[in-house]
Coordinates of C-alpha atoms in Angstrom, one line a residue:
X1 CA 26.5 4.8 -27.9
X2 CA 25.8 4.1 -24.1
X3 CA 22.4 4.8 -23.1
X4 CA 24.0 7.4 -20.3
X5 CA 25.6 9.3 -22.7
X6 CA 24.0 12.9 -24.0
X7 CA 23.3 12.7 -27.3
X8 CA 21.1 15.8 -29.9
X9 CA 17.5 15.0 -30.7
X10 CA 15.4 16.4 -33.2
X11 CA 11.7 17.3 -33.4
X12 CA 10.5 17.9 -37.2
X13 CA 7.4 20.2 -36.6
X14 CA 6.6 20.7 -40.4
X15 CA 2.9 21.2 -41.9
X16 CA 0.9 18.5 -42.9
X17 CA -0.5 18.7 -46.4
X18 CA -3.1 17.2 -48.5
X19 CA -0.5 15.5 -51.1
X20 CA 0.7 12.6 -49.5
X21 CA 4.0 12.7 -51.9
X22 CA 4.9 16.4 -50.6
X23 CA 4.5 15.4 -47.2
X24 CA 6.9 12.5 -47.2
X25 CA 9.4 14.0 -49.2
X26 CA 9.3 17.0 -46.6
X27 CA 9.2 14.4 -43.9
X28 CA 12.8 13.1 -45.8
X29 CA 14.1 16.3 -46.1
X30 CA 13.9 17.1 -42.2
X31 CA 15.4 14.0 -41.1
X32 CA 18.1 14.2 -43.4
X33 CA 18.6 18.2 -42.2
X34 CA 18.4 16.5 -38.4
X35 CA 21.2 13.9 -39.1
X36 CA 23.2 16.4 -41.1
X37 CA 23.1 18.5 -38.1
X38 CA 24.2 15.8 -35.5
X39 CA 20.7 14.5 -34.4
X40 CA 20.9 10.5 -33.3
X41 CA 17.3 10.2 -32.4
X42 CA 14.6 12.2 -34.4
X43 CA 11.2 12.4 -34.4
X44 CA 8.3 13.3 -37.0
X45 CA 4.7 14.6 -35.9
X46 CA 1.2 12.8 -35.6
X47 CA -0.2 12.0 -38.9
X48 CA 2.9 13.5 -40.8
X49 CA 1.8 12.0 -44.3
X50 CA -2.3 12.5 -43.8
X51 CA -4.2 16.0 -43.0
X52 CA -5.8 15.1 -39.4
X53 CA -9.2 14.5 -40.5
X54 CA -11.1 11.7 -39.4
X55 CA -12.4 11.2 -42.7
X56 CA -9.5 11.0 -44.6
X57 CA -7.7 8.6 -42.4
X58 CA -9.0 5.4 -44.5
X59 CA -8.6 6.9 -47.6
X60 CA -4.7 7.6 -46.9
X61 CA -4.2 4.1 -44.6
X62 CA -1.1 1.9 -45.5
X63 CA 0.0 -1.4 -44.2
X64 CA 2.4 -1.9 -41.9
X65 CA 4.5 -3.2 -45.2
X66 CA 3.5 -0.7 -47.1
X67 CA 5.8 2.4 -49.0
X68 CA 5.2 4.9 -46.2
X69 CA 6.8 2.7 -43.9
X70 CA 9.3 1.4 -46.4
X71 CA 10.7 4.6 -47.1
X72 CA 10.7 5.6 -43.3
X73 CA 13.4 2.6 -42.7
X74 CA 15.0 3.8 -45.7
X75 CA 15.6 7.2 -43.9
X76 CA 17.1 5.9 -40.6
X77 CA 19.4 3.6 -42.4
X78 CA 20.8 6.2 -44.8
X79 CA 20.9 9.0 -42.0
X80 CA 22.0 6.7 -39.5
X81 CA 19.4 7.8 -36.7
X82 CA 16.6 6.3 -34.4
X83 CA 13.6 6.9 -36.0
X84 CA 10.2 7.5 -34.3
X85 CA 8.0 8.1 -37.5
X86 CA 5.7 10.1 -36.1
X87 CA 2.0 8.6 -36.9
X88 CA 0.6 7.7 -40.0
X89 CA -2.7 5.8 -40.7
X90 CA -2.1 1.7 -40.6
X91 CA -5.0 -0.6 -42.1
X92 CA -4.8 -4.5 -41.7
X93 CA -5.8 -7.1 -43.0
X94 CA -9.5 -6.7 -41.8
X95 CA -9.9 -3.2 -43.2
X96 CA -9.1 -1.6 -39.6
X97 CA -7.1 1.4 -39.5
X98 CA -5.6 2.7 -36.7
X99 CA -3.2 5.8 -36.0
X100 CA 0.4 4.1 -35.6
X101 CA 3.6 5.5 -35.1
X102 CA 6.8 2.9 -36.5
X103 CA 10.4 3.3 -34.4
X104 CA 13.2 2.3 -36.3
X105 CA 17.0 1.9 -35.4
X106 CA 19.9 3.4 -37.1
X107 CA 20.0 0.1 -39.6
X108 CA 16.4 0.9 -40.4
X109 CA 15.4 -2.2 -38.0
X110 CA 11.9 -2.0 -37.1
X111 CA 11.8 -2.0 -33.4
X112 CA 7.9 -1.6 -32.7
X113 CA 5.0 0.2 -33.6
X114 CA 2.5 1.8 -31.4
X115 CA -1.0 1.7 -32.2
X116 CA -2.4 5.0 -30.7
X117 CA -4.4 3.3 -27.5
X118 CA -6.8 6.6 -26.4
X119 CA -8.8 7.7 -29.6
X120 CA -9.6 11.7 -29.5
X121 CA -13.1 11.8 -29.2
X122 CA -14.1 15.0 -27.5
X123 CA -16.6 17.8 -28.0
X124 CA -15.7 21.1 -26.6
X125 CA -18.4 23.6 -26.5
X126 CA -17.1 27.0 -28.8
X127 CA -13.6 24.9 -29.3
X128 CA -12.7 21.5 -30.9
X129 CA -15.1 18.9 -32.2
X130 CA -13.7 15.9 -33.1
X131 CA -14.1 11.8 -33.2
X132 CA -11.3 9.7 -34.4
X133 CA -13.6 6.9 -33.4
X134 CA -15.3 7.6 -36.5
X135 CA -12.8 6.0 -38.5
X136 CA -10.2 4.4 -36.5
X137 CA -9.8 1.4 -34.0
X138 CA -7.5 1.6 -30.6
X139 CA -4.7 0.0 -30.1
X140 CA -4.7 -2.2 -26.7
X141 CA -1.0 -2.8 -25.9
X142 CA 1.8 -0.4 -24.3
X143 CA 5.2 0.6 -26.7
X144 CA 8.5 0.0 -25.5
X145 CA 11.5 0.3 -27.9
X146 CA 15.0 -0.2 -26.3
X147 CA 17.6 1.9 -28.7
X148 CA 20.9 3.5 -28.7
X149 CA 19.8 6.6 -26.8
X150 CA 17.1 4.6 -24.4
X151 CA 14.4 2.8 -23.5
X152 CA 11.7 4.4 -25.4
X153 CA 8.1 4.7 -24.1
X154 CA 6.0 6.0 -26.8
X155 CA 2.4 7.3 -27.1
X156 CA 0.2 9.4 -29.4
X157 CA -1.2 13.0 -28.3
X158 CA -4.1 12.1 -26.7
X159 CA -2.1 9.1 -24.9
X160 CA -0.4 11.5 -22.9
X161 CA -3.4 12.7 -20.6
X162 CA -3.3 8.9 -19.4
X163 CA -0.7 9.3 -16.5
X164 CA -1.3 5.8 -15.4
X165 CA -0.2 4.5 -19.1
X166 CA 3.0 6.9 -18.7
X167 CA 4.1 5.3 -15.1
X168 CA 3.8 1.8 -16.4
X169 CA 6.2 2.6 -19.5
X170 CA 8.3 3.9 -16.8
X171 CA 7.8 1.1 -14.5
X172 CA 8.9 -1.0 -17.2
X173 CA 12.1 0.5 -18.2
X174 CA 11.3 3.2 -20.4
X175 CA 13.7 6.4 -19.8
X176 CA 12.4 8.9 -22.3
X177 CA 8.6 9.4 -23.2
X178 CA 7.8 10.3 -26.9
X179 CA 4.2 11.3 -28.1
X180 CA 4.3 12.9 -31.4
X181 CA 0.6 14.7 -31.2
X182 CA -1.5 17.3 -32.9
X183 CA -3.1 19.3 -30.5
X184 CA -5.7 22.3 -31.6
X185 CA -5.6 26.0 -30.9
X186 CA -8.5 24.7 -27.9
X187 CA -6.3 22.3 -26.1
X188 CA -3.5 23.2 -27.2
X189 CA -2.3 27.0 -25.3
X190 CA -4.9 25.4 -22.1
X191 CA -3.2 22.2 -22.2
X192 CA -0.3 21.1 -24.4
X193 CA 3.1 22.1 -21.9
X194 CA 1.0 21.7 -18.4
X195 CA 0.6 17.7 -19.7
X196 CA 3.9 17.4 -21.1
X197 CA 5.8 18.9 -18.3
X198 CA 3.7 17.1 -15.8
X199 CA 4.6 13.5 -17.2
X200 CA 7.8 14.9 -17.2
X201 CA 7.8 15.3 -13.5
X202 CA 5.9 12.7 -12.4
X203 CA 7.5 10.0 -13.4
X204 CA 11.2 11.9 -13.8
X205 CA 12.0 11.1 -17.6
X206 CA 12.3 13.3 -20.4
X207 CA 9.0 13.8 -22.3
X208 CA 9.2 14.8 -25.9
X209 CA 6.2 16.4 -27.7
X210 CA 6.2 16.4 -31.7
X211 CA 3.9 18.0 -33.1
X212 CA 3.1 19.5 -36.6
X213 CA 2.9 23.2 -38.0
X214 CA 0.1 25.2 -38.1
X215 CA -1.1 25.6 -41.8
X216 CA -3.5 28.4 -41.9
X217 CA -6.7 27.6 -43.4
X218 CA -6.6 23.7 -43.4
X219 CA -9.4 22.0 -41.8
X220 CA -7.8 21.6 -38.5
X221 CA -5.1 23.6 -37.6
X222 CA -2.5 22.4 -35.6
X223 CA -1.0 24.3 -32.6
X224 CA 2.7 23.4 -33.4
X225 CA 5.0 24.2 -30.2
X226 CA 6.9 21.0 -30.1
X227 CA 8.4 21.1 -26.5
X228 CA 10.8 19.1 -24.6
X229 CA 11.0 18.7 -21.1
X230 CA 13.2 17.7 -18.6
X231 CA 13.0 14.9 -15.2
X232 CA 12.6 18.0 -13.6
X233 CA 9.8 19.7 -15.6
X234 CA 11.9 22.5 -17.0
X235 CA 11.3 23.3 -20.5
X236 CA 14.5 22.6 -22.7
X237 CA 12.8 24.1 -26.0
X238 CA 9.7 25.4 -27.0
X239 CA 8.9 25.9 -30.8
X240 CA 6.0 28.9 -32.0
X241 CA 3.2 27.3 -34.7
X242 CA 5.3 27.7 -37.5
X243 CA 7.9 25.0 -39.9
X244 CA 11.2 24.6 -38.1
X245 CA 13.7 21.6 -37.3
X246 CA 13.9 21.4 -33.6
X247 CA 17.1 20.7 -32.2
X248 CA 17.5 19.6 -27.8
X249 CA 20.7 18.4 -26.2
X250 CA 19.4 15.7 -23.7
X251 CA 21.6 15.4 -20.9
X252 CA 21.5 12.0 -18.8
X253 CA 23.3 13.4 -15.9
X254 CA 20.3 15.8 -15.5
X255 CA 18.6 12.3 -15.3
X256 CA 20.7 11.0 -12.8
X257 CA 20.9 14.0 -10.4
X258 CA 16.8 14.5 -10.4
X259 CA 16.5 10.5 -9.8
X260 CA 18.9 10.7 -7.0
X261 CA 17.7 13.5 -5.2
X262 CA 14.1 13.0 -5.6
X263 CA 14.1 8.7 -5.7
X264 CA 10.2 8.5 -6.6
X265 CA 10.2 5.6 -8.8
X266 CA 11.4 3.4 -6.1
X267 CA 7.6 3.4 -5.1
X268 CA 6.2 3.7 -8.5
X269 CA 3.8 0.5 -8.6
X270 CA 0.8 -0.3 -10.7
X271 CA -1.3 -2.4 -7.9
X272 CA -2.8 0.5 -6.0
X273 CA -5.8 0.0 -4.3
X274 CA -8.4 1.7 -2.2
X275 CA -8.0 1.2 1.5
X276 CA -11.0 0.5 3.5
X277 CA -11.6 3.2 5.9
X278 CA -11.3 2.6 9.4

């Protein structure tokens, strides 16, 4: 497939549980469904295998060659999609863990793993309270993942506040933004579609957000409404809270046109600096 032709993407908003085993096999189940239904590129929400709780993040941690990430090439190759998998907790060899997300191709290649770089730690008075700092380490380098469908640029919910980090993917080739993310009933209805469709416009790409369902009465409930947007910062699709497959048709002309009419990223630079006054 040319990266300028359309192609059907697929978000897999399903609810994280506490046994690992269920989630995955939920997680395999989607993707399959997504594939089955003409998806080439899908994508899985933060911390799809591991309930987002900074405390149970070490005790669910895999390596980077562990089964978790085994079984998520598996999927690609037998469904025959791009796989962004989400996030799942990765521990090295020095006992770090960190919240990655692995992208695979449709030969369940690994093409790169991003290491969430901006680690939610945030106390919101009557809202969310919450320190993945606690537990896990930041990454320190920016994803990019050429594929099929596109030069992938891909963060991790709280990543996408960080506009600067989104115009340097772009400014290095990437065409779509993903952040698979797992924003709160605080953030979530204030912020959740203003950031996404903002990135979207800014830096005129499509911007995916992945995110799981809400499952009432876990420790932290998760707002759900995976979105897509467009270069424009239209909304393609908006999911409610609850388990569904997401299905978008992303359409590069739309690209194209926005690009040609609007050409911002013909000054999108990353040296800015402040200009003595005169």
């Amino acid at each position: 497939m040319k990266t300028d032709e359309n192609f059907l993407l697929g978000l897999c908003q399903m609810a994280t549980r506490v046994a690992k085993e269920e989630n995955l096999r939920q997680a395999q189940q989607m993707v399959q469904q997504a594939a089955q239904e003409g998806c080439r590129m899908v994508v899985l929400p933060e911390m799809f295998s591991c309930p987002y709780q900074a405390a149970l993040f070490p005790k669910y941690a895999e390596p980077a060659e562990g089964e978790t990430v085994s079984r998520m090439s598996a999927w690609a190759r037998e469904s025959g999609v791009v796989l962004v998998g989400g996030s799942i907790p990765e521990c090295d060899e020095a006992g770090r863990v960190y919240n990655t997300s692995f992208v695979f191709d449709e030969q369940g290649v690994l093409l790169g793993r991003h290491r969430k770089m901006h680690l939610f730690d945030v106390d919101i008075a009557g809202g969310t309270c919450f320190r993945e700092s606690d537990t896990l380490t930041a990454g320190n380098e920016l994803t990019l993942c050429e594929t099929s469908v596109g030069v992938l640029g891909v963060g991790i919910c709280y990543d996408m506040r960080f506009g600067a980090m989104a115009g340097e993917m772009v400014r290095r080739g990437a065409d779509l933004l993903i952040y698979p993310a797992a924003f709160g009933w605080t953030t979530g209805p204030a912020h959740w579609e203003l950031t996404l469709r903002a990135r979207a416009v800014d830096h005129q790409v499509f911007v995916v957000g992945a995110a799981p369902a809400k499952l009432a009465g876990s420790v932290y409930e998760a707002y759900g409404h995976s979105l897509v947007a467009d270069p424009w910062g239209r909304i393609l699709f908006q999911a409610d809270e609850t388990e569904q497959l997401v299905k978008v048709e992303i359409d590069r002309a739309v690209q194209a046109k926005v690009r040609a009419e609007l050409p911002l990223l013909q000054h999108l630079r990353g040296d800015y600096r402040i200009l003595p006054q005169q």
